[in-house]
Amino acid sequence: MTLKQLKSSYADLLLEIDAAGGRKDGLHLIRKADKILASIHAMEQRCLSPTWEEILGER
């Protein structure tokens, strides 16, 4: 999935969590959203981290 797709899925899950009636459903959705948020964070970190070529090129 792309970063944009992950963010869209996360937003959709937040809406589902808000609309969830039961506690069990809400907890399941929160766990799922947490995994997606971790994926978003990891992907953004990879995008922000310099590559070896960038590091070596700065010397």
Short mmCIF file of C-alpha atoms in Angstrom, two decimals, residues 4-24:
data_model
loop_
_atom_site.label_atom_id
_atom_site.label_comp_id
_atom_site.label_asym_id
_atom_site.label_seq_id
_atom_site.Cartn_x
_atom_site.Cartn_y
_atom_site.Cartn_z
CA LYS A 4 -1.78 7.86 0.76
CA GLN A 5 -3.76 4.59 0.81
CA LEU A 6 -2.66 3.88 4.39
CA LYS A 7 -3.75 7.32 5.54
CA SER A 8 -7.09 6.88 3.79
CA SER A 9 -7.60 3.47 5.43
CA TYR A 10 -6.71 4.97 8.80
CA ALA A 11 -9.24 7.79 8.34
CA ASP A 12 -11.91 5.27 7.34
CA LEU A 13 -11.18 3.20 10.43
CA LEU A 14 -11.46 6.25 12.68
CA LEU A 15 -14.94 6.83 11.28
CA GLU A 16 -15.83 3.18 11.86
CA ILE A 17 -14.55 3.38 15.44
CA ASP A 18 -16.69 6.44 16.03
CA ALA A 19 -19.75 4.64 14.65
CA ALA A 20 -19.06 1.30 16.39
CA GLY A 21 -21.78 0.42 18.82
CA GLY A 22 -20.24 -2.36 20.84
CA ARG A 23 -17.10 -2.36 22.90
CA LYS A 24 -15.79 -5.55 21.28
#
